Amino acid sequence: MWCPGCGIGVMLGALLRSFEELGYDCRDTVVVTGIGCTGKSDDYLVTHALHTTHGRALAYATGIKAFNPKLKVVVIMGDGDSVTIGGNHFLHAARRNMDLTAIIINNFNYGMTGGQFSGTTPSGAITQTSFYGNPERGIDICALAEVAGANYVARGTPYHVWELKTNIQEALSKKGFSVVEIYSPCPTHFGKNNQMKETRQMLHWLKEKGLPVKDYNRLEPSQKEGCFAVGKLVDRDEPDFNTRYEAVRARAMAPKGLRNGDTQ
Amino acid sequence: MQGNQAMAEGAFYAGARFYAGYPITPSSEIAEECSRKMPQMGGVFMQMEDEIASMAAIIGASLAGAKSFTATSGPGFSLMQENLGLAVMGEVPCVVINVQRSGPSTGLATKPAQSDVMQLRWGRHGDQMVIALSPASVSECFSLTVTAFNFAEKFRVPVILAPDEVIGHLRENVRIPAPGELEVIDRKKPSGPPEKYKPFAADADGVAPLAAYGSDYIFHVSSSMHGPDGYSNNNPANAAWRVDQLHRKIERHREEIVLTKTFDTEDADILLIAFGATTRASRAAALELRKQGIRAGVLQLITLWPFADQEVAALGQRARTVIVTEMNYSGQVAGEVRKVLGAAADIRQVNKYNGQIITPQDILEVIR
């Protein structure tokens, strides 16, 4: 399993409870994972599963979903998988609006390899490869998902357990690309160098700084510094890839002369 | 019909209904053909964000039950290697077409080469075996694509089809076989109680049945070392069993997989060994030598990997001189031939690596 205080177990619990409450069937559910601590998740599941290479989980899931739209495909990734090594696939899965649910544990570092900085590590943070402070800025996964075209985006934490489950269920139920990012600062590696060595310190941070979206949006820009919004951030209903591809197929199969243009 | 088009047609004939790729010269016509035909057949064409994603997507689609493939050239093939390794490890049937072009790096991007022979075999990290085929005509582009899918489905492996740019862009007349004329093999599906299904428990032929995501046979596929049930397993004995199995399921079917063609080799004093476009120059050179009273013949390697060591040994040991023709500097096939025939054998090389094809005159020069 995972280290004490890690949010991955809380995420997996919320996901499994969501599966159960939404009546998911193992036979038409596929869970795709990447590499790293979150990539261990599939070993605890009895659904169809594909444990892939680092950063590429969304591309594998895209192939599964594009060929068989009936499958419910859930992709579990970390911050390295989703927006660092796999950033390009994230952009394009969102742009295509693939009907996938991406569950992303953001622990602000590479936990599995011993705590090096990732693409989400905040500027100035101390890690095994940013000993004097991270010179780079961390990316905002939810903001990226929004501009890239995801239909649903939410942020949760292992402190806000019930809200997290609600967001996961909304994401699973949403057609199109849906993203649930879960802040879970790695207590073992990231936390020990960044004032969150103990789990309770991490939970305090999540509680103090994680504000419901409405409350967060009411703050002045200066007050937002160090805080983050928790809950549903984006909810829209753009057609997903498979819906658009069905239209392409219909044009391809139509008699010649009707194939191009939208006049048919 | 063009070679690239013939490979797309061969894939459709074999039942391919999923293509994912990223445009690259000199393979793009394959993607273009798929973008037009796949939706008409109810299949899927996807243009992915890069070759890494293309390889991943065809693996995902294959596990969802599709016969799937991609096509690329040198730089793209390099990018596919990591996920190609997952297809080996996860025993996922699929076909990768690498229309070989000049390198290193971007090289002469539109010019032919045969310099990926070792990359086909050893491009991925870790110990493994792959099947790689190379057509020498447009007709073979069609038929060997069907063969590639058949091997992929039968042995649950990725199969690489590696023409060179000359063959990919060559135009020749091709007769497309009627449906049923060529054998088309589909992967073994599991039977019996779904709860007993183990996706990596091989049958007597060394190959395990493969279910599809969405069926009652729920299964796990993993890039990590796994047991017969597909779940992580770090036991050394299990790891050894997996690596053994990945090799042996190909080795035990060697006779079926290793394909060669011979032209006038029965009495050949001079044996020309070639593949792809250089086969054609080699045949012309051999015919010219026959006219001069020199007994020359050609061994065409259709299967590049596993290497045709027995065939090379049988013909090469009888010949006085062996000439290996290939569009690369290092003699990637010549090295394998030397391994088989030994350092004492008279093995000559014809290598060209300037983006131009080998001509019959180039070959005749090393005999004079």
PDB file of C-alpha atoms in Angstrom, chain B residues 103-350:
ATOM      1  CA  GLY B 103      19.456   9.251 -40.796  1.00  0.00           C
ATOM      2  CA  PRO B 104      20.962   9.884 -38.299  1.00  0.00           C
ATOM      3  CA  SER B 105      18.401  12.246 -36.819  1.00  0.00           C
ATOM      4  CA  THR B 106      16.375  14.096 -39.458  1.00  0.00           C
ATOM      5  CA  GLY B 107      18.952  13.024 -42.037  1.00  0.00           C
ATOM      6  CA  LEU B 108      17.786  13.178 -45.626  1.00  0.00           C
ATOM      7  CA  ALA B 109      14.157  13.128 -44.600  1.00  0.00           C
ATOM      8  CA  THR B 110      12.700  12.000 -47.914  1.00  0.00           C
ATOM      9  CA  LYS B 111      15.437   9.584 -48.968  1.00  0.00           C
ATOM     10  CA  PRO B 112      15.616   5.832 -48.494  1.00  0.00           C
ATOM     11  CA  ALA B 113      17.783   3.828 -46.115  1.00  0.00           C
ATOM     12  CA  GLN B 114      17.877   0.367 -44.589  1.00  0.00           C
ATOM     13  CA  SER B 115      19.643   1.475 -41.461  1.00  0.00           C
ATOM     14  CA  ASP B 116      17.030   0.581 -38.835  1.00  0.00           C
ATOM     15  CA  VAL B 117      17.689  -3.171 -38.930  1.00  0.00           C
ATOM     16  CA  MET B 118      19.285  -3.187 -35.488  1.00  0.00           C
ATOM     17  CA  GLN B 119      16.794  -0.679 -34.121  1.00  0.00           C
ATOM     18  CA  LEU B 120      14.000  -3.054 -35.116  1.00  0.00           C
ATOM     19  CA  ARG B 121      15.637  -5.784 -33.093  1.00  0.00           C
ATOM     20  CA  TRP B 122      17.202  -3.938 -30.185  1.00  0.00           C
ATOM     21  CA  GLY B 123      15.522  -0.532 -30.067  1.00  0.00           C
ATOM     22  CA  ARG B 124      13.831  -1.108 -26.738  1.00  0.00           C
ATOM     23  CA  HIS B 125      15.390  -1.601 -23.338  1.00  0.00           C
ATOM     24  CA  GLY B 126      15.164  -5.017 -21.747  1.00  0.00           C
ATOM     25  CA  ASP B 127      15.550  -8.514 -23.109  1.00  0.00           C
ATOM     26  CA  GLN B 128      13.017  -9.448 -25.713  1.00  0.00           C
ATOM     27  CA  MET B 129      12.354 -10.903 -29.150  1.00  0.00           C
ATOM     28  CA  VAL B 130      10.386  -9.279 -31.953  1.00  0.00           C
ATOM     29  CA  ILE B 131       9.220 -10.254 -35.403  1.00  0.00           C
ATOM     30  CA  ALA B 132      10.168  -7.877 -38.218  1.00  0.00           C
ATOM     31  CA  LEU B 133       9.338  -8.271 -41.927  1.00  0.00           C
ATOM     32  CA  SER B 134      10.517  -6.339 -44.980  1.00  0.00           C
ATOM     33  CA  PRO B 135       8.725  -6.264 -48.353  1.00  0.00           C
ATOM     34  CA  ALA B 136      10.558  -5.860 -51.669  1.00  0.00           C
ATOM     35  CA  SER B 137       7.615  -5.114 -53.963  1.00  0.00           C
ATOM     36  CA  VAL B 138       4.220  -3.462 -53.840  1.00  0.00           C
ATOM     37  CA  SER B 139       2.604  -6.874 -54.018  1.00  0.00           C
ATOM     38  CA  GLU B 140       4.613  -7.951 -50.963  1.00  0.00           C
ATOM     39  CA  CYS B 141       3.574  -4.722 -49.227  1.00  0.00           C
ATOM     40  CA  PHE B 142       0.033  -6.043 -49.414  1.00  0.00           C
ATOM     41  CA  SER B 143       0.637  -9.689 -48.632  1.00  0.00           C
ATOM     42  CA  LEU B 144       3.212  -9.161 -45.886  1.00  0.00           C
ATOM     43  CA  THR B 145       0.913  -6.726 -44.106  1.00  0.00           C
ATOM     44  CA  VAL B 146      -1.624  -9.544 -43.929  1.00  0.00           C
ATOM     45  CA  THR B 147       1.162 -11.854 -42.719  1.00  0.00           C
ATOM     46  CA  ALA B 148       2.225  -9.262 -40.119  1.00  0.00           C
ATOM     47  CA  PHE B 149      -1.296  -9.113 -38.690  1.00  0.00           C
ATOM     48  CA  ASN B 150      -1.535 -12.911 -38.752  1.00  0.00           C
ATOM     49  CA  PHE B 151       1.711 -13.279 -36.794  1.00  0.00           C
ATOM     50  CA  ALA B 152       0.610 -10.550 -34.378  1.00  0.00           C
ATOM     51  CA  GLU B 153      -2.721 -12.238 -33.730  1.00  0.00           C
ATOM     52  CA  LYS B 154      -1.395 -15.790 -33.611  1.00  0.00           C
ATOM     53  CA  PHE B 155       1.542 -15.143 -31.313  1.00  0.00           C
ATOM     54  CA  ARG B 156       0.144 -12.141 -29.360  1.00  0.00           C
ATOM     55  CA  VAL B 157       3.067  -9.942 -30.304  1.00  0.00           C
ATOM     56  CA  PRO B 158       3.721  -6.584 -31.933  1.00  0.00           C
ATOM     57  CA  VAL B 159       5.006  -7.174 -35.469  1.00  0.00           C
ATOM     58  CA  ILE B 160       7.121  -4.594 -37.277  1.00  0.00           C
ATOM     59  CA  LEU B 161       6.848  -4.207 -41.031  1.00  0.00           C
ATOM     60  CA  ALA B 162       9.892  -2.338 -42.302  1.00  0.00           C
ATOM     61  CA  PRO B 163       9.952  -1.414 -45.973  1.00  0.00           C
ATOM     62  CA  ASP B 164      12.367   1.239 -47.156  1.00  0.00           C
ATOM     63  CA  GLU B 165      11.284   4.515 -48.758  1.00  0.00           C
ATOM     64  CA  VAL B 166      11.838   3.078 -52.240  1.00  0.00           C
ATOM     65  CA  ILE B 167       9.309   0.319 -51.668  1.00  0.00           C
ATOM     66  CA  GLY B 168       6.893   2.582 -49.761  1.00  0.00           C
ATOM     67  CA  HIS B 169       6.722   5.007 -52.675  1.00  0.00           C
ATOM     68  CA  LEU B 170       7.084   2.459 -55.485  1.00  0.00           C
ATOM     69  CA  ARG B 171       4.141   2.104 -57.857  1.00  0.00           C
ATOM     70  CA  GLU B 172       3.406  -1.310 -59.350  1.00  0.00           C
ATOM     71  CA  ASN B 173       0.363  -3.257 -60.440  1.00  0.00           C
ATOM     72  CA  VAL B 174      -1.093  -5.350 -57.658  1.00  0.00           C
ATOM     73  CA  ARG B 175      -3.855  -7.882 -57.760  1.00  0.00           C
ATOM     74  CA  ILE B 176      -5.834  -7.581 -54.547  1.00  0.00           C
ATOM     75  CA  PRO B 177      -6.848 -11.087 -53.470  1.00  0.00           C
ATOM     76  CA  ALA B 178     -10.544 -11.821 -53.044  1.00  0.00           C
ATOM     77  CA  PRO B 179     -11.780 -12.111 -49.463  1.00  0.00           C
ATOM     78  CA  GLY B 180     -10.913 -15.573 -48.183  1.00  0.00           C
ATOM     79  CA  GLU B 181      -8.121 -16.060 -50.709  1.00  0.00           C
ATOM     80  CA  LEU B 182      -5.414 -15.224 -48.169  1.00  0.00           C
ATOM     81  CA  GLU B 183      -5.653 -16.708 -44.715  1.00  0.00           C
ATOM     82  CA  VAL B 184      -6.640 -14.197 -42.043  1.00  0.00           C
ATOM     83  CA  ILE B 185      -5.955 -15.255 -38.463  1.00  0.00           C
ATOM     84  CA  ASP B 186      -7.773 -13.884 -35.420  1.00  0.00           C
ATOM     85  CA  ARG B 187      -6.422 -14.022 -31.883  1.00  0.00           C
ATOM     86  CA  LYS B 188      -7.365 -16.922 -29.612  1.00  0.00           C
ATOM     87  CA  LYS B 189     -10.191 -15.936 -27.261  1.00  0.00           C
ATOM     88  CA  PRO B 190     -10.555 -17.428 -23.793  1.00  0.00           C
ATOM     89  CA  SER B 191     -13.188 -20.039 -23.055  1.00  0.00           C
ATOM     90  CA  GLY B 192     -14.281 -21.614 -19.805  1.00  0.00           C
ATOM     91  CA  PRO B 193     -15.271 -19.890 -16.599  1.00  0.00           C
ATOM     92  CA  PRO B 194     -14.356 -16.157 -16.689  1.00  0.00           C
ATOM     93  CA  GLU B 195     -13.209 -16.177 -13.054  1.00  0.00           C
ATOM     94  CA  LYS B 196     -10.509 -18.722 -13.937  1.00  0.00           C
ATOM     95  CA  TYR B 197      -9.124 -16.670 -16.835  1.00  0.00           C
ATOM     96  CA  LYS B 198      -5.452 -15.747 -16.561  1.00  0.00           C
ATOM     97  CA  PRO B 199      -4.306 -13.494 -19.402  1.00  0.00           C
ATOM     98  CA  PHE B 200      -0.684 -14.673 -19.271  1.00  0.00           C
ATOM     99  CA  ALA B 201      -1.157 -18.394 -18.691  1.00  0.00           C
ATOM    100  CA  ALA B 202       0.084 -19.820 -21.991  1.00  0.00           C
ATOM    101  CA  ASP B 203      -1.475 -22.787 -23.763  1.00  0.00           C
ATOM    102  CA  ALA B 204       0.646 -25.639 -25.109  1.00  0.00           C
ATOM    103  CA  ASP B 205       1.602 -23.491 -28.133  1.00  0.00           C
ATOM    104  CA  GLY B 206       3.210 -20.928 -25.833  1.00  0.00           C
ATOM    105  CA  VAL B 207       0.501 -18.331 -26.406  1.00  0.00           C
ATOM    106  CA  ALA B 208      -2.232 -17.354 -23.934  1.00  0.00           C
ATOM    107  CA  PRO B 209      -5.753 -16.506 -25.143  1.00  0.00           C
ATOM    108  CA  LEU B 210      -6.550 -12.803 -25.091  1.00  0.00           C
ATOM    109  CA  ALA B 211      -9.910 -11.418 -23.985  1.00  0.00           C
ATOM    110  CA  ALA B 212     -11.125  -7.919 -24.850  1.00  0.00           C
ATOM    111  CA  TYR B 213     -11.897  -5.141 -22.409  1.00  0.00           C
ATOM    112  CA  GLY B 214     -15.639  -5.121 -21.986  1.00  0.00           C
ATOM    113  CA  SER B 215     -16.062  -8.902 -22.086  1.00  0.00           C
ATOM    114  CA  ASP B 216     -16.925 -11.149 -19.137  1.00  0.00           C
ATOM    115  CA  TYR B 217     -13.268 -12.123 -18.966  1.00  0.00           C
ATOM    116  CA  ILE B 218     -11.969  -9.344 -16.755  1.00  0.00           C
ATOM    117  CA  PHE B 219      -8.224  -8.947 -17.054  1.00  0.00           C
ATOM    118  CA  HIS B 220      -5.163  -6.946 -16.120  1.00  0.00           C
ATOM    119  CA  VAL B 221      -2.304  -6.004 -18.417  1.00  0.00           C
ATOM    120  CA  SER B 222       0.805  -4.455 -16.954  1.00  0.00           C
ATOM    121  CA  SER B 223       4.064  -2.924 -18.118  1.00  0.00           C
ATOM    122  CA  SER B 224       5.527  -4.077 -14.815  1.00  0.00           C
ATOM    123  CA  MET B 225       6.655  -7.645 -14.199  1.00  0.00           C
ATOM    124  CA  HIS B 226       3.495  -9.656 -13.606  1.00  0.00           C
ATOM    125  CA  GLY B 227       2.315 -13.155 -12.927  1.00  0.00           C
ATOM    126  CA  PRO B 228      -0.011 -15.277 -15.080  1.00  0.00           C
ATOM    127  CA  ASP B 229      -2.969 -13.277 -13.709  1.00  0.00           C
ATOM    128  CA  GLY B 230      -1.484  -9.964 -14.895  1.00  0.00           C
ATOM    129  CA  TYR B 231      -1.001  -8.568 -11.384  1.00  0.00           C
ATOM    130  CA  SER B 232       2.394  -7.298 -10.193  1.00  0.00           C
ATOM    131  CA  ASN B 233       4.791 -10.044  -9.219  1.00  0.00           C
ATOM    132  CA  ASN B 234       8.406  -9.343  -8.259  1.00  0.00           C
ATOM    133  CA  ASN B 235       9.392 -12.938  -7.599  1.00  0.00           C
ATOM    134  CA  PRO B 236      12.684 -13.759  -9.414  1.00  0.00           C
ATOM    135  CA  ALA B 237      11.390 -17.127 -10.598  1.00  0.00           C
ATOM    136  CA  ASN B 238       8.318 -15.428 -12.043  1.00  0.00           C
ATOM    137  CA  ALA B 239      10.457 -12.794 -13.803  1.00  0.00           C
ATOM    138  CA  ALA B 240      12.615 -15.505 -15.371  1.00  0.00           C
ATOM    139  CA  TRP B 241       9.511 -17.376 -16.494  1.00  0.00           C
ATOM    140  CA  ARG B 242       8.091 -14.257 -18.155  1.00  0.00           C
ATOM    141  CA  VAL B 243      11.262 -13.359 -20.060  1.00  0.00           C
ATOM    142  CA  ASP B 244      11.647 -17.017 -21.117  1.00  0.00           C
ATOM    143  CA  GLN B 245       8.086 -17.151 -22.324  1.00  0.00           C
ATOM    144  CA  LEU B 246       8.314 -13.928 -24.348  1.00  0.00           C
ATOM    145  CA  HIS B 247      11.304 -15.382 -26.217  1.00  0.00           C
ATOM    146  CA  ARG B 248      10.235 -18.984 -26.503  1.00  0.00           C
ATOM    147  CA  LYS B 249       6.811 -18.408 -27.963  1.00  0.00           C
ATOM    148  CA  ILE B 250       8.591 -16.915 -30.988  1.00  0.00           C
ATOM    149  CA  GLU B 251      11.564 -19.296 -31.038  1.00  0.00           C
ATOM    150  CA  ARG B 252       9.380 -22.414 -31.042  1.00  0.00           C
ATOM    151  CA  HIS B 253       7.517 -21.159 -34.135  1.00  0.00           C
ATOM    152  CA  ARG B 254      10.669 -20.149 -35.982  1.00  0.00           C
ATOM    153  CA  GLU B 255       9.974 -22.338 -39.027  1.00  0.00           C
ATOM    154  CA  GLU B 256       6.671 -20.612 -39.594  1.00  0.00           C
ATOM    155  CA  ILE B 257       7.965 -17.099 -38.928  1.00  0.00           C
ATOM    156  CA  VAL B 258      11.262 -17.004 -40.817  1.00  0.00           C
ATOM    157  CA  LEU B 259      10.373 -16.308 -44.444  1.00  0.00           C
ATOM    158  CA  THR B 260      12.880 -16.097 -47.299  1.00  0.00           C
ATOM    159  CA  LYS B 261      12.776 -16.231 -51.086  1.00  0.00           C
ATOM    160  CA  THR B 262      15.503 -17.639 -53.295  1.00  0.00           C
ATOM    161  CA  PHE B 263      16.328 -16.902 -56.912  1.00  0.00           C
ATOM    162  CA  ASP B 264      18.737 -19.236 -58.763  1.00  0.00           C
ATOM    163  CA  THR B 265      20.497 -20.314 -55.584  1.00  0.00           C
ATOM    164  CA  GLU B 266      20.630 -24.084 -56.275  1.00  0.00           C
ATOM    165  CA  ASP B 267      24.068 -23.952 -57.887  1.00  0.00           C
ATOM    166  CA  ALA B 268      25.145 -20.456 -56.804  1.00  0.00           C
ATOM    167  CA  ASP B 269      28.855 -19.823 -56.388  1.00  0.00           C
ATOM    168  CA  ILE B 270      28.039 -16.224 -55.651  1.00  0.00           C
ATOM    169  CA  LEU B 271      25.239 -15.686 -53.168  1.00  0.00           C
ATOM    170  CA  LEU B 272      23.724 -12.229 -52.930  1.00  0.00           C
ATOM    171  CA  ILE B 273      21.847 -11.601 -49.703  1.00  0.00           C
ATOM    172  CA  ALA B 274      19.388  -8.724 -49.784  1.00  0.00           C
ATOM    173  CA  PHE B 275      16.099  -7.382 -48.463  1.00  0.00           C
ATOM    174  CA  GLY B 276      13.679  -4.658 -49.495  1.00  0.00           C
ATOM    175  CA  ALA B 277      14.619  -2.499 -52.465  1.00  0.00           C
ATOM    176  CA  THR B 278      18.149  -3.916 -52.715  1.00  0.00           C
ATOM    177  CA  THR B 279      16.624  -7.299 -53.584  1.00  0.00           C
ATOM    178  CA  ARG B 280      15.654  -5.868 -56.939  1.00  0.00           C
ATOM    179  CA  ALA B 281      19.148  -4.555 -57.737  1.00  0.00           C
ATOM    180  CA  SER B 282      20.620  -7.840 -56.510  1.00  0.00           C
ATOM    181  CA  ARG B 283      18.424  -9.873 -58.837  1.00  0.00           C
ATOM    182  CA  ALA B 284      19.372  -7.688 -61.786  1.00  0.00           C
ATOM    183  CA  ALA B 285      23.044  -8.080 -60.866  1.00  0.00           C
ATOM    184  CA  ALA B 286      22.705 -11.860 -60.507  1.00  0.00           C
ATOM    185  CA  LEU B 287      21.012 -12.150 -63.906  1.00  0.00           C
ATOM    186  CA  GLU B 288      23.809 -10.099 -65.435  1.00  0.00           C
ATOM    187  CA  LEU B 289      26.401 -12.384 -63.848  1.00  0.00           C
ATOM    188  CA  ARG B 290      24.583 -15.461 -65.189  1.00  0.00           C
ATOM    189  CA  LYS B 291      24.835 -13.931 -68.666  1.00  0.00           C
ATOM    190  CA  GLN B 292      28.574 -13.736 -68.094  1.00  0.00           C
ATOM    191  CA  GLY B 293      28.639 -17.403 -67.117  1.00  0.00           C
ATOM    192  CA  ILE B 294      29.014 -16.799 -63.404  1.00  0.00           C
ATOM    193  CA  ARG B 295      26.642 -18.821 -61.247  1.00  0.00           C
ATOM    194  CA  ALA B 296      25.002 -16.204 -59.050  1.00  0.00           C
ATOM    195  CA  GLY B 297      21.816 -16.360 -56.999  1.00  0.00           C
ATOM    196  CA  VAL B 298      19.882 -14.223 -54.543  1.00  0.00           C
ATOM    197  CA  LEU B 299      18.606 -14.947 -51.053  1.00  0.00           C
ATOM    198  CA  GLN B 300      15.910 -12.432 -50.135  1.00  0.00           C
ATOM    199  CA  LEU B 301      15.336 -11.995 -46.417  1.00  0.00           C
ATOM    200  CA  ILE B 302      11.633 -11.371 -45.960  1.00  0.00           C
ATOM    201  CA  THR B 303      11.765 -11.913 -42.213  1.00  0.00           C
ATOM    202  CA  LEU B 304      14.570  -9.746 -40.810  1.00  0.00           C
ATOM    203  CA  TRP B 305      13.981 -10.893 -37.228  1.00  0.00           C
ATOM    204  CA  PRO B 306      14.284 -13.577 -36.027  1.00  0.00           C
ATOM    205  CA  PHE B 307      17.292 -13.766 -38.340  1.00  0.00           C
ATOM    206  CA  ALA B 308      17.286 -16.406 -41.077  1.00  0.00           C
ATOM    207  CA  ASP B 309      20.473 -18.019 -39.739  1.00  0.00           C
ATOM    208  CA  GLN B 310      19.685 -21.548 -40.954  1.00  0.00           C
ATOM    209  CA  GLU B 311      18.824 -20.377 -44.467  1.00  0.00           C
ATOM    210  CA  VAL B 312      21.928 -18.195 -44.639  1.00  0.00           C
ATOM    211  CA  ALA B 313      24.058 -21.111 -43.393  1.00  0.00           C
ATOM    212  CA  ALA B 314      22.634 -23.614 -45.873  1.00  0.00           C
ATOM    213  CA  LEU B 315      23.202 -21.421 -48.932  1.00  0.00           C
ATOM    214  CA  GLY B 316      26.173 -19.415 -47.696  1.00  0.00           C
ATOM    215  CA  GLN B 317      28.332 -22.420 -46.858  1.00  0.00           C
ATOM    216  CA  ARG B 318      27.876 -23.740 -50.393  1.00  0.00           C
ATOM    217  CA  ALA B 319      28.787 -20.467 -52.078  1.00  0.00           C
ATOM    218  CA  ARG B 320      32.320 -19.332 -52.791  1.00  0.00           C
ATOM    219  CA  THR B 321      31.481 -15.680 -52.175  1.00  0.00           C
ATOM    220  CA  VAL B 322      28.644 -14.079 -50.270  1.00  0.00           C
ATOM    221  CA  ILE B 323      27.680 -10.475 -50.988  1.00  0.00           C
ATOM    222  CA  VAL B 324      25.390  -8.587 -48.657  1.00  0.00           C
ATOM    223  CA  THR B 325      23.735  -5.507 -50.124  1.00  0.00           C
ATOM    224  CA  GLU B 326      22.138  -2.942 -47.827  1.00  0.00           C
ATOM    225  CA  MET B 327      21.522   0.797 -47.652  1.00  0.00           C
ATOM    226  CA  ASN B 328      23.521   1.478 -44.498  1.00  0.00           C
ATOM    227  CA  TYR B 329      27.139   2.123 -43.554  1.00  0.00           C
ATOM    228  CA  SER B 330      27.632  -0.419 -40.826  1.00  0.00           C
ATOM    229  CA  GLY B 331      26.518  -3.600 -42.566  1.00  0.00           C
ATOM    230  CA  GLN B 332      23.766  -4.400 -40.090  1.00  0.00           C
ATOM    231  CA  VAL B 333      22.700  -7.552 -41.924  1.00  0.00           C
ATOM    232  CA  ALA B 334      26.265  -8.361 -43.029  1.00  0.00           C
ATOM    233  CA  GLY B 335      27.222  -8.578 -39.351  1.00  0.00           C
ATOM    234  CA  GLU B 336      24.560 -11.197 -38.762  1.00  0.00           C
ATOM    235  CA  VAL B 337      25.684 -13.108 -41.848  1.00  0.00           C
ATOM    236  CA  ARG B 338      29.252 -13.049 -40.501  1.00  0.00           C
ATOM    237  CA  LYS B 339      28.007 -14.449 -37.196  1.00  0.00           C
ATOM    238  CA  VAL B 340      26.495 -17.368 -39.103  1.00  0.00           C
ATOM    239  CA  LEU B 341      29.241 -18.067 -41.659  1.00  0.00           C
ATOM    240  CA  GLY B 342      32.281 -17.186 -39.593  1.00  0.00           C
ATOM    241  CA  ALA B 343      35.137 -14.731 -40.057  1.00  0.00           C
ATOM    242  CA  ALA B 344      36.938 -16.941 -42.587  1.00  0.00           C
ATOM    243  CA  ALA B 345      34.130 -16.849 -45.138  1.00  0.00           C
ATOM    244  CA  ASP B 346      34.479 -14.583 -48.193  1.00  0.00           C
ATOM    245  CA  ILE B 347      31.792 -12.071 -47.313  1.00  0.00           C
ATOM    246  CA  ARG B 348      31.706  -8.826 -49.213  1.00  0.00           C
ATOM    247  CA  GLN B 349      29.522  -5.841 -48.543  1.00  0.00           C
ATOM    248  CA  VAL B 350      27.782  -3.389 -50.790  1.00  0.00           C
TER     249      VAL B 350
END
